[in-house]
Amino acid sequence: MVEDVNYLDDKEPKLNIIETELNQSKVFITKEGELTEVPPPKTGYGEQTITWQGGKIKLVRTTYIEKI
């Protein structure tokens, strides 16, 4: 379960609660109140790099490796 906290005022936070399966390997990004699942490399082998700029996520780069 992922909890995303948004503050309506200085006193009471508004929670957005999202449920997900914990028996699977997944990567999620929260950006500006939205939850986005980052898909794995298509071949199942690879690398994902998240680039930050000014304290915010700007892009996700996914590279993959093919086994021959």
XYZ file of N, CA and C in Angstrom:
204
model
N 0.846 -1.164 0.000
C 0.000 0.000 0.000
C 0.894 1.231 0.000
N 0.587 2.169 -0.852
C 1.342 3.405 -0.957
C 0.451 4.533 -0.465
N 0.975 5.354 0.420
C 0.211 6.493 0.908
C 0.813 7.770 0.348
N -0.017 8.566 -0.276
C 0.395 9.840 -0.847
C -0.298 10.922 -0.024
N 0.465 11.812 0.554
C -0.101 12.817 1.453
C -0.197 14.153 0.736
N -1.393 14.697 0.676
C -1.625 16.046 0.159
C -2.192 16.869 1.303
N -1.689 18.069 1.496
C -2.162 18.910 2.588
C -3.159 19.931 2.063
N -4.380 19.880 2.613
C -5.412 20.845 2.237
C -5.179 22.180 2.927
N -4.696 22.132 4.156
C -4.340 23.328 4.905
C -3.198 22.939 5.838
N -2.862 23.782 6.763
C -1.737 23.505 7.652
C -2.031 22.428 8.687
N -3.302 22.037 8.839
C -3.660 21.139 9.928
C -3.987 19.721 9.485
N -4.798 19.556 8.457
C -5.278 18.228 8.102
C -4.715 17.764 6.762
N -3.966 16.656 6.773
C -3.505 16.108 5.499
C -4.615 15.301 4.826
N -4.635 15.320 3.513
C -5.541 14.476 2.742
C -4.704 13.317 2.213
N -5.099 12.083 2.502
C -4.346 10.913 2.079
C -5.001 10.272 0.865
N -4.186 9.938 -0.125
C -4.623 9.114 -1.246
C -3.982 7.753 -1.023
N -4.784 6.728 -0.820
C -4.252 5.401 -0.533
C -4.455 4.526 -1.759
N -3.368 3.909 -2.206
C -3.386 3.064 -3.386
C -2.893 1.686 -2.981
N -3.604 0.640 -3.411
C -3.195 -0.719 -3.088
C -2.507 -1.342 -4.292
N -1.487 -2.174 -4.011
C -0.777 -2.881 -5.065
C -0.334 -4.236 -4.538
N -0.054 -5.154 -5.443
C 0.433 -6.480 -5.067
C 1.892 -6.371 -4.638
N 2.219 -6.935 -3.489
C 3.592 -6.864 -2.991
C 4.405 -8.103 -3.328
N 3.816 -9.066 -4.023
C 4.552 -10.273 -4.392
C 5.186 -10.157 -5.779
N 5.138 -8.975 -6.381
C 5.751 -8.724 -7.683
C 6.767 -7.597 -7.554
N 7.817 -7.671 -8.347
C 8.817 -6.598 -8.361
C 8.321 -5.483 -9.283
N 8.171 -4.287 -8.724
C 7.690 -3.142 -9.500
C 8.394 -1.885 -9.027
N 8.443 -0.901 -9.910
C 8.973 0.416 -9.580
C 7.862 1.424 -9.843
N 7.652 2.322 -8.871
C 6.642 3.361 -9.009
C 7.291 4.724 -8.825
N 6.736 5.715 -9.512
C 7.163 7.102 -9.345
C 5.926 7.903 -8.970
N 6.049 8.718 -7.937
C 4.983 9.675 -7.634
C 5.480 11.046 -8.068
N 4.672 11.711 -8.866
C 5.043 13.028 -9.379
C 3.788 13.882 -9.444
N 3.807 14.976 -8.707
C 2.701 15.936 -8.694
C 1.366 15.252 -8.407
N 1.361 14.362 -7.429
C 0.129 13.710 -7.001
C -0.306 12.516 -7.827
N 0.445 12.161 -8.855
C 0.107 11.024 -9.704
C 1.091 9.889 -9.462
N 0.583 8.659 -9.425
C 1.412 7.474 -9.260
C 1.531 6.794 -10.611
N 2.770 6.572 -11.060
C 3.019 5.955 -12.353
C 3.891 4.728 -12.162
N 3.464 3.600 -12.729
C 4.282 2.395 -12.691
C 5.290 2.462 -13.834
N 6.548 2.187 -13.531
C 7.591 2.167 -14.551
C 7.703 0.730 -15.048
N 7.413 0.487 -16.330
C 7.459 -0.889 -16.822
C 8.891 -1.418 -16.854
N 9.066 -2.723 -16.653
C 10.410 -3.302 -16.697
C 10.933 -3.333 -18.136
N 12.243 -3.530 -18.309
C 12.781 -3.677 -19.661
C 12.068 -4.822 -20.385
N 11.809 -4.658 -21.675
C 11.020 -5.628 -22.440
C 11.612 -7.031 -22.436
N 12.927 -7.136 -22.409
C 13.557 -8.458 -22.439
C 13.668 -9.077 -21.055
N 13.396 -8.295 -20.028
C 13.533 -8.796 -18.668
C 14.904 -8.531 -18.076
N 15.841 -8.088 -18.905
C 17.191 -7.742 -18.455
C 17.462 -6.304 -18.856
N 18.013 -5.518 -17.958
C 18.323 -4.150 -18.328
C 18.534 -3.255 -17.135
N 18.428 -1.960 -17.400
C 18.720 -0.949 -16.385
C 17.774 0.227 -16.565
N 17.356 0.807 -15.450
C 16.518 2.000 -15.492
C 17.195 3.098 -14.689
N 17.290 4.274 -15.290
C 17.927 5.418 -14.655
C 16.915 6.552 -14.577
N 16.776 7.122 -13.392
C 15.870 8.252 -13.200
C 16.707 9.519 -13.132
N 16.358 10.519 -13.939
C 17.077 11.784 -13.967
C 16.251 12.847 -13.251
N 16.902 13.501 -12.293
C 16.272 14.560 -11.502
C 16.817 15.912 -11.950
N 15.954 16.927 -11.925
C 16.387 18.290 -12.207
C 15.565 19.227 -11.333
N 16.245 20.037 -10.558
C 15.559 20.979 -9.679
C 14.690 20.294 -8.632
N 15.108 19.107 -8.194
C 14.353 18.383 -7.178
C 13.140 17.641 -7.712
N 12.987 17.585 -9.042
C 11.850 16.892 -9.646
C 12.348 15.872 -10.660
N 11.566 14.804 -10.822
C 11.905 13.786 -11.813
C 11.628 14.349 -13.198
N 12.635 14.277 -14.065
C 12.479 14.794 -15.426
C 12.292 13.672 -16.438
N 13.004 12.551 -16.266
C 12.851 11.460 -17.215
C 13.331 10.147 -16.620
N 12.842 9.070 -17.226
C 13.281 7.720 -16.880
C 13.863 7.123 -18.148
N 15.088 6.663 -18.060
C 15.766 6.056 -19.206
C 15.846 4.556 -18.951
N 15.343 3.758 -19.895
C 15.384 2.306 -19.771
C 16.246 1.744 -20.890
N 17.240 0.962 -20.517
C 18.048 0.237 -21.498
C 17.827 -1.247 -21.252
N 17.962 -2.026 -22.288
C 17.761 -3.459 -22.116
C 18.893 -4.239 -22.767
N 19.033 -5.470 -22.325
C 20.075 -6.369 -22.810
C 19.385 -7.595 -23.385
N 19.836 -8.048 -24.553
C 19.305 -9.273 -25.138
C 20.303 -10.391 -24.952
N 19.841 -11.488 -24.377
C 20.695 -12.666 -24.249
C 20.657 -13.418 -25.573
N 21.828 -13.831 -26.035
C 21.905 -14.540 -27.327
C 22.264 -15.986 -27.071
